Amino acid sequence: MRKLLITIDGPAGAGKTTVSRMLSEQLGYIYVDTGALYRGVAFEVIKKGVKSDDAEGLRTLCETLDLKFVLEQKSLSLISNGKNISDLIRTPEITMMASAVSAKQVVRDFLFDLQRQLGKDKCVVFEGRDMGTVVFPDADVKFYLDAAAEDRAKRRYNEMKDKSTQTLHEIEKDILKRDKDDSTRNIAPLKPAKDAILIDSTPLSASEVVDNMMIYVKQIGESY
Ligand code: DC
């Protein structure tokens, strides 16, 4: 099978992370969670007290920010200005700030090159919101994974209940706000690429989604 660059876009809680990890493991590919990059920027924005609507402040922050993924034991750690912040970027505050800063052109431009660079040798599964539409319009296989909002909130709640005090209702409210903000922003809004394969994960387990994806991946990987 030839080397592929695979993108998986979709709203929060649709199961992208689990499925991207499983798919990349099956293929022996690297998995890149691009949401973590936006969370990394949000982490620094909060730390430095920059406002999400302060374009100049965001520009200066991005210009001086050394943000990168480093491969450690088969998975990528997020390093910001020399510090591993992978375990610090999943708080509700950072989640909402990541969504806010992701609507800013200066932030998207800053992360665009970084993401393109990570994809240059293929053999990568990229998870995000605009992977198939903006960052890798030339991707070999594009998936758009969706699920009912109620289902997505329940999944996120089950993932977070040991780490956060947020109730199911609060999580569902945040998810609906993020859906709206991420899909109505002017720059790189969340939407399926025209040539994306749409999968609704509501009635499916993660392995069923991956089995489904593998059919397309094999077909496309062996097609020429
Ligand atoms: O996937 P996530 O929940 O970690 O993403 C956090 C935020 O980052 C999300 O609300 C929107 C933004 N994001 C984006 O705009 N583009 C991406 N490719 C990935 C994430």
mmCIF file of C-alpha atoms and ligand atoms in Angstrom:
data_model
loop_
_atom_site.group_PDB
_atom_site.id
_atom_site.type_symbol
_atom_site.label_atom_id
_atom_site.label_comp_id
_atom_site.label_asym_id
_atom_site.label_seq_id
_atom_site.Cartn_x
_atom_site.Cartn_y
_atom_site.Cartn_z
ATOM 1 C CA MET A 1 0.000 0.000 0.000
ATOM 2 C CA ARG A 2 1.334 3.489 -0.831
ATOM 3 C CA LYS A 3 2.002 6.065 1.877
ATOM 4 C CA LEU A 4 -1.075 8.090 2.779
ATOM 5 C CA LEU A 5 -1.926 11.302 4.540
ATOM 6 C CA ILE A 6 -5.279 10.840 6.277
ATOM 7 C CA THR A 7 -7.428 13.585 7.800
ATOM 8 C CA ILE A 8 -10.245 13.210 10.323
ATOM 9 C CA ASP A 9 -12.316 16.329 10.982
ATOM 10 C CA GLY A 10 -15.461 16.762 13.010
ATOM 11 C CA PRO A 11 -17.014 18.428 16.060
ATOM 12 C CA ALA A 12 -15.963 17.958 19.693
ATOM 13 C CA GLY A 13 -16.767 14.570 21.184
ATOM 14 C CA ALA A 14 -17.464 12.748 17.905
ATOM 15 C CA GLY A 15 -14.786 10.194 18.817
ATOM 16 C CA LYS A 16 -12.021 11.581 16.578
ATOM 17 C CA THR A 17 -9.213 11.073 19.095
ATOM 18 C CA THR A 18 -9.985 7.436 19.917
ATOM 19 C CA VAL A 19 -10.560 6.554 16.303
ATOM 20 C CA SER A 20 -7.478 8.450 15.026
ATOM 21 C CA ARG A 21 -5.286 6.665 17.578
ATOM 22 C CA MET A 22 -6.678 3.235 16.653
ATOM 23 C CA LEU A 23 -6.424 3.873 12.927
ATOM 24 C CA SER A 24 -2.854 5.174 13.148
ATOM 25 C CA GLU A 25 -1.836 2.154 15.260
ATOM 26 C CA GLN A 26 -3.309 -0.279 12.717
ATOM 27 C CA LEU A 27 -1.440 1.448 9.920
ATOM 28 C CA GLY A 28 1.798 2.082 11.846
ATOM 29 C CA TYR A 29 1.294 5.807 11.227
ATOM 30 C CA ILE A 30 1.922 8.818 13.446
ATOM 31 C CA TYR A 31 -1.170 10.439 14.946
ATOM 32 C CA VAL A 32 -1.296 14.233 15.200
ATOM 33 C CA ASP A 33 -3.949 15.887 17.378
ATOM 34 C CA THR A 34 -4.032 19.432 15.962
ATOM 35 C CA GLY A 35 -6.509 20.587 18.623
ATOM 36 C CA ALA A 36 -3.601 20.191 21.073
ATOM 37 C CA LEU A 37 -1.723 22.929 19.184
ATOM 38 C CA TYR A 38 -4.637 25.358 19.631
ATOM 39 C CA ARG A 39 -4.796 24.303 23.262
ATOM 40 C CA GLY A 40 -1.043 24.987 23.546
ATOM 41 C CA VAL A 41 -1.555 28.534 22.278
ATOM 42 C CA ALA A 42 -4.525 28.931 24.671
ATOM 43 C CA PHE A 43 -2.354 27.702 27.576
ATOM 44 C CA GLU A 44 0.218 30.447 26.876
ATOM 45 C CA VAL A 45 -2.484 33.086 26.271
ATOM 46 C CA ILE A 46 -3.976 32.410 29.715
ATOM 47 C CA LYS A 47 -0.537 32.193 31.368
ATOM 48 C CA LYS A 48 0.556 35.539 29.910
ATOM 49 C CA GLY A 49 -2.825 37.232 30.479
ATOM 50 C CA VAL A 50 -3.327 38.102 26.802
ATOM 51 C CA LYS A 51 -6.960 38.757 25.800
ATOM 52 C CA SER A 52 -8.347 36.548 23.017
ATOM 53 C CA ASP A 53 -9.469 39.651 21.087
ATOM 54 C CA ASP A 54 -6.093 41.422 21.365
ATOM 55 C CA ALA A 55 -4.730 40.809 17.847
ATOM 56 C CA GLU A 56 -1.366 42.503 18.526
ATOM 57 C CA GLY A 57 -0.924 40.627 21.802
ATOM 58 C CA LEU A 58 -1.647 37.328 20.044
ATOM 59 C CA ARG A 59 0.784 38.213 17.248
ATOM 60 C CA THR A 60 3.618 38.931 19.700
ATOM 61 C CA LEU A 61 2.828 35.777 21.628
ATOM 62 C CA CYS A 62 2.924 33.612 18.481
ATOM 63 C CA GLU A 63 6.141 35.267 17.250
ATOM 64 C CA THR A 64 7.940 34.327 20.439
ATOM 65 C CA LEU A 65 6.300 30.938 20.992
ATOM 66 C CA ASP A 66 8.329 27.785 20.433
ATOM 67 C CA LEU A 67 5.570 25.157 20.165
ATOM 68 C CA LYS A 68 6.332 21.679 18.907
ATOM 69 C CA PHE A 69 5.466 18.018 19.095
ATOM 70 C CA VAL A 70 8.209 15.637 20.196
ATOM 71 C CA LEU A 71 7.943 11.907 19.615
ATOM 72 C CA GLU A 72 8.187 10.071 22.948
ATOM 73 C CA GLN A 73 7.420 6.343 23.181
ATOM 74 C CA LYS A 74 5.384 6.255 19.977
ATOM 75 C CA SER A 75 3.159 9.198 20.899
ATOM 76 C CA LEU A 76 3.686 12.932 20.495
ATOM 77 C CA SER A 77 4.214 15.187 23.501
ATOM 78 C CA LEU A 78 3.397 18.877 23.208
ATOM 79 C CA ILE A 79 6.346 21.061 24.175
ATOM 80 C CA SER A 80 5.830 24.797 24.682
ATOM 81 C CA ASN A 81 8.889 26.970 25.267
ATOM 82 C CA GLY A 82 10.781 23.881 26.440
ATOM 83 C CA LYS A 83 8.107 22.561 28.833
ATOM 84 C CA ASN A 84 6.002 19.430 28.296
ATOM 85 C CA ILE A 85 2.428 20.734 28.644
ATOM 86 C CA SER A 86 0.592 17.667 27.270
ATOM 87 C CA ASP A 87 -1.124 16.974 30.603
ATOM 88 C CA LEU A 88 -2.012 20.606 31.323
ATOM 89 C CA ILE A 89 -4.167 21.492 28.319
ATOM 90 C CA ARG A 90 -7.426 19.596 28.962
ATOM 91 C CA THR A 91 -9.092 21.937 31.462
ATOM 92 C CA PRO A 92 -12.510 23.473 30.641
ATOM 93 C CA GLU A 93 -10.923 26.957 30.697
ATOM 94 C CA ILE A 94 -8.291 26.001 28.109
ATOM 95 C CA THR A 95 -10.931 24.193 26.024
ATOM 96 C CA MET A 96 -13.008 27.362 25.650
ATOM 97 C CA MET A 97 -9.941 29.596 25.152
ATOM 98 C CA ALA A 98 -8.629 27.231 22.434
ATOM 99 C CA SER A 99 -11.915 27.668 20.575
ATOM 100 C CA ALA A 100 -11.712 31.480 20.991
ATOM 101 C CA VAL A 101 -8.102 31.842 19.772
ATOM 102 C CA SER A 102 -8.681 29.364 16.941
ATOM 103 C CA ALA A 103 -10.959 31.964 15.304
ATOM 104 C CA LYS A 104 -7.998 34.368 14.981
ATOM 105 C CA GLN A 105 -6.128 34.504 11.683
ATOM 106 C CA VAL A 106 -2.774 35.213 13.307
ATOM 107 C CA VAL A 107 -3.055 32.011 15.359
ATOM 108 C CA ARG A 108 -4.204 29.896 12.397
ATOM 109 C CA ASP A 109 -1.346 31.235 10.227
ATOM 110 C CA PHE A 110 1.156 30.453 12.976
ATOM 111 C CA LEU A 111 -0.047 26.844 13.251
ATOM 112 C CA PHE A 112 -0.551 26.268 9.500
ATOM 113 C CA ASP A 113 3.167 25.888 8.639
ATOM 114 C CA LEU A 114 3.785 23.738 11.680
ATOM 115 C CA GLN A 115 1.025 21.321 10.620
ATOM 116 C CA ARG A 116 2.100 21.239 6.956
ATOM 117 C CA GLN A 117 5.644 20.422 8.087
ATOM 118 C CA LEU A 118 4.382 17.462 10.157
ATOM 119 C CA GLY A 119 2.637 16.053 7.083
ATOM 120 C CA LYS A 120 5.463 16.340 4.586
ATOM 121 C CA ASP A 121 6.498 12.639 4.692
ATOM 122 C CA LYS A 122 2.892 11.303 4.806
ATOM 123 C CA CYS A 123 2.095 8.221 6.958
ATOM 124 C CA VAL A 124 0.179 10.480 9.342
ATOM 125 C CA VAL A 125 -3.391 10.633 10.621
ATOM 126 C CA PHE A 126 -4.317 14.272 11.340
ATOM 127 C CA GLU A 127 -7.244 15.016 13.609
ATOM 128 C CA GLY A 128 -8.836 18.493 13.691
ATOM 129 C CA ARG A 129 -11.466 20.824 12.288
ATOM 130 C CA ASP A 130 -9.994 22.097 9.014
ATOM 131 C CA MET A 131 -7.525 19.362 8.100
ATOM 132 C CA GLY A 132 -9.319 18.279 4.928
ATOM 133 C CA THR A 133 -10.587 21.735 3.955
ATOM 134 C CA VAL A 134 -7.686 24.129 4.602
ATOM 135 C CA VAL A 135 -4.453 22.574 5.866
ATOM 136 C CA PHE A 136 -4.389 19.439 3.687
ATOM 137 C CA PRO A 137 -6.833 19.971 0.807
ATOM 138 C CA ASP A 138 -4.546 17.509 -1.031
ATOM 139 C CA ALA A 139 -4.923 14.720 1.607
ATOM 140 C CA ASP A 140 -5.218 11.165 0.245
ATOM 141 C CA VAL A 141 -8.157 10.149 2.440
ATOM 142 C CA LYS A 142 -10.501 12.567 4.224
ATOM 143 C CA PHE A 143 -13.033 11.579 6.845
ATOM 144 C CA TYR A 144 -15.641 13.724 8.583
ATOM 145 C CA LEU A 145 -16.796 12.124 11.804
ATOM 146 C CA ASP A 146 -19.988 13.341 13.419
ATOM 147 C CA ALA A 147 -22.422 12.171 16.122
ATOM 148 C CA ALA A 148 -25.547 13.486 17.834
ATOM 149 C CA ALA A 149 -24.725 16.337 20.267
ATOM 150 C CA GLU A 150 -26.295 14.518 23.225
ATOM 151 C CA ASP A 151 -24.154 11.484 22.534
ATOM 152 C CA ARG A 152 -21.000 13.566 22.188
ATOM 153 C CA ALA A 153 -21.672 15.299 25.515
ATOM 154 C CA LYS A 154 -22.157 11.917 27.243
ATOM 155 C CA ARG A 155 -18.868 10.603 25.843
ATOM 156 C CA ARG A 156 -16.970 13.729 26.920
ATOM 157 C CA TYR A 157 -18.585 13.535 30.372
ATOM 158 C CA ASN A 158 -17.493 9.911 30.821
ATOM 159 C CA GLU A 159 -13.940 10.763 29.725
ATOM 160 C CA MET A 160 -13.687 13.778 32.036
ATOM 161 C CA LYS A 161 -15.666 12.757 35.122
ATOM 162 C CA ASP A 162 -12.589 11.720 37.143
ATOM 163 C CA LYS A 163 -10.648 14.838 36.137
ATOM 164 C CA SER A 164 -13.284 17.574 36.187
ATOM 165 C CA THR A 165 -16.241 18.732 38.286
ATOM 166 C CA GLN A 166 -18.270 19.740 35.211
ATOM 167 C CA THR A 167 -21.760 18.266 35.079
ATOM 168 C CA LEU A 168 -23.197 16.568 31.984
ATOM 169 C CA HIS A 169 -25.400 19.609 31.447
ATOM 170 C CA GLU A 170 -22.421 22.011 31.595
ATOM 171 C CA ILE A 171 -20.441 19.848 29.181
ATOM 172 C CA GLU A 172 -23.354 19.728 26.747
ATOM 173 C CA LYS A 173 -23.684 23.527 26.946
ATOM 174 C CA ASP A 174 -19.941 23.985 26.232
ATOM 175 C CA ILE A 175 -20.089 21.518 23.338
ATOM 176 C CA LEU A 176 -23.049 23.322 21.743
ATOM 177 C CA LYS A 177 -21.312 26.687 22.124
ATOM 178 C CA ARG A 178 -18.091 25.311 20.606
ATOM 179 C CA ASP A 179 -20.026 23.673 17.742
ATOM 180 C CA LYS A 180 -21.588 27.037 16.967
ATOM 181 C CA ASP A 181 -18.363 29.068 17.344
ATOM 182 C CA ASP A 182 -16.184 26.582 15.435
ATOM 183 C CA SER A 183 -18.610 26.196 12.546
ATOM 184 C CA THR A 184 -19.713 29.821 12.139
ATOM 185 C CA ARG A 185 -16.308 31.541 12.365
ATOM 186 C CA ASN A 186 -15.154 33.322 9.210
ATOM 187 C CA ILE A 187 -11.779 31.635 8.969
ATOM 188 C CA ALA A 188 -11.472 27.875 8.392
ATOM 189 C CA PRO A 189 -14.895 27.010 9.838
ATOM 190 C CA LEU A 190 -15.666 23.448 10.823
ATOM 191 C CA LYS A 191 -17.321 21.760 7.849
ATOM 192 C CA PRO A 192 -16.804 18.604 5.812
ATOM 193 C CA ALA A 193 -14.499 18.892 2.797
ATOM 194 C CA LYS A 194 -16.372 18.365 -0.474
ATOM 195 C CA ASP A 195 -14.520 15.089 -0.998
ATOM 196 C CA ALA A 196 -14.732 13.879 2.625
ATOM 197 C CA ILE A 197 -16.221 10.518 3.558
ATOM 198 C CA LEU A 198 -18.951 11.217 6.124
ATOM 199 C CA ILE A 199 -19.347 8.847 9.059
ATOM 200 C CA ASP A 200 -21.985 9.196 11.771
ATOM 201 C CA SER A 201 -20.539 7.498 14.846
ATOM 202 C CA THR A 202 -23.768 7.730 16.910
ATOM 203 C CA PRO A 203 -24.769 4.076 16.453
ATOM 204 C CA LEU A 204 -21.213 2.714 16.101
ATOM 205 C CA SER A 205 -18.465 1.596 18.469
ATOM 206 C CA ALA A 206 -14.956 3.000 17.922
ATOM 207 C CA SER A 207 -13.798 -0.311 16.369
ATOM 208 C CA GLU A 208 -16.753 -0.311 14.007
ATOM 209 C CA VAL A 209 -15.833 3.211 12.878
ATOM 210 C CA VAL A 210 -12.206 2.150 12.358
ATOM 211 C CA ASP A 211 -13.226 -1.012 10.443
ATOM 212 C CA ASN A 212 -15.340 1.210 8.222
ATOM 213 C CA MET A 213 -12.463 3.636 7.670
ATOM 214 C CA MET A 214 -10.017 0.826 6.906
ATOM 215 C CA ILE A 215 -12.178 -0.246 3.960
ATOM 216 C CA TYR A 216 -11.728 3.185 2.355
ATOM 217 C CA VAL A 217 -8.059 3.461 3.360
ATOM 218 C CA LYS A 218 -7.217 0.090 1.753
ATOM 219 C CA GLN A 219 -9.219 0.878 -1.351
ATOM 220 C CA ILE A 220 -7.515 4.236 -1.841
ATOM 221 C CA GLY A 221 -4.053 3.024 -0.728
ATOM 222 C CA GLU A 222 -4.065 0.188 -3.228
ATOM 223 C CA SER A 223 -5.768 2.088 -6.051
ATOM 224 C CA TYR A 224 -2.666 3.426 -7.856
HETATM 225 O O1 DC B 1 -10.118 19.036 19.201
HETATM 226 P P1 DC B 1 -10.025 19.929 20.433
HETATM 227 O O2 DC B 1 -11.258 19.935 21.269
HETATM 228 O O3 DC B 1 -8.807 19.644 21.250
HETATM 229 O O4 DC B 1 -9.844 21.408 19.832
HETATM 230 C C1 DC B 1 -9.828 22.569 20.632
HETATM 231 C C2 DC B 1 -10.272 23.762 19.799
HETATM 232 O O5 DC B 1 -9.297 24.041 18.805
HETATM 233 C C3 DC B 1 -11.591 23.587 19.056
HETATM 234 O O6 DC B 1 -12.681 24.147 19.752
HETATM 235 C C4 DC B 1 -11.393 24.299 17.747
HETATM 236 C C5 DC B 1 -9.906 24.439 17.601
HETATM 237 N N1 DC B 1 -9.351 23.669 16.487
HETATM 238 C C6 DC B 1 -9.376 24.253 15.242
HETATM 239 O O7 DC B 1 -9.928 25.338 15.083
HETATM 240 N N2 DC B 1 -8.793 23.628 14.200
HETATM 241 C C7 DC B 1 -8.220 22.429 14.342
HETATM 242 N N3 DC B 1 -7.643 21.845 13.297
HETATM 243 C C8 DC B 1 -8.213 21.793 15.602
HETATM 244 C C9 DC B 1 -8.811 22.444 16.665
#
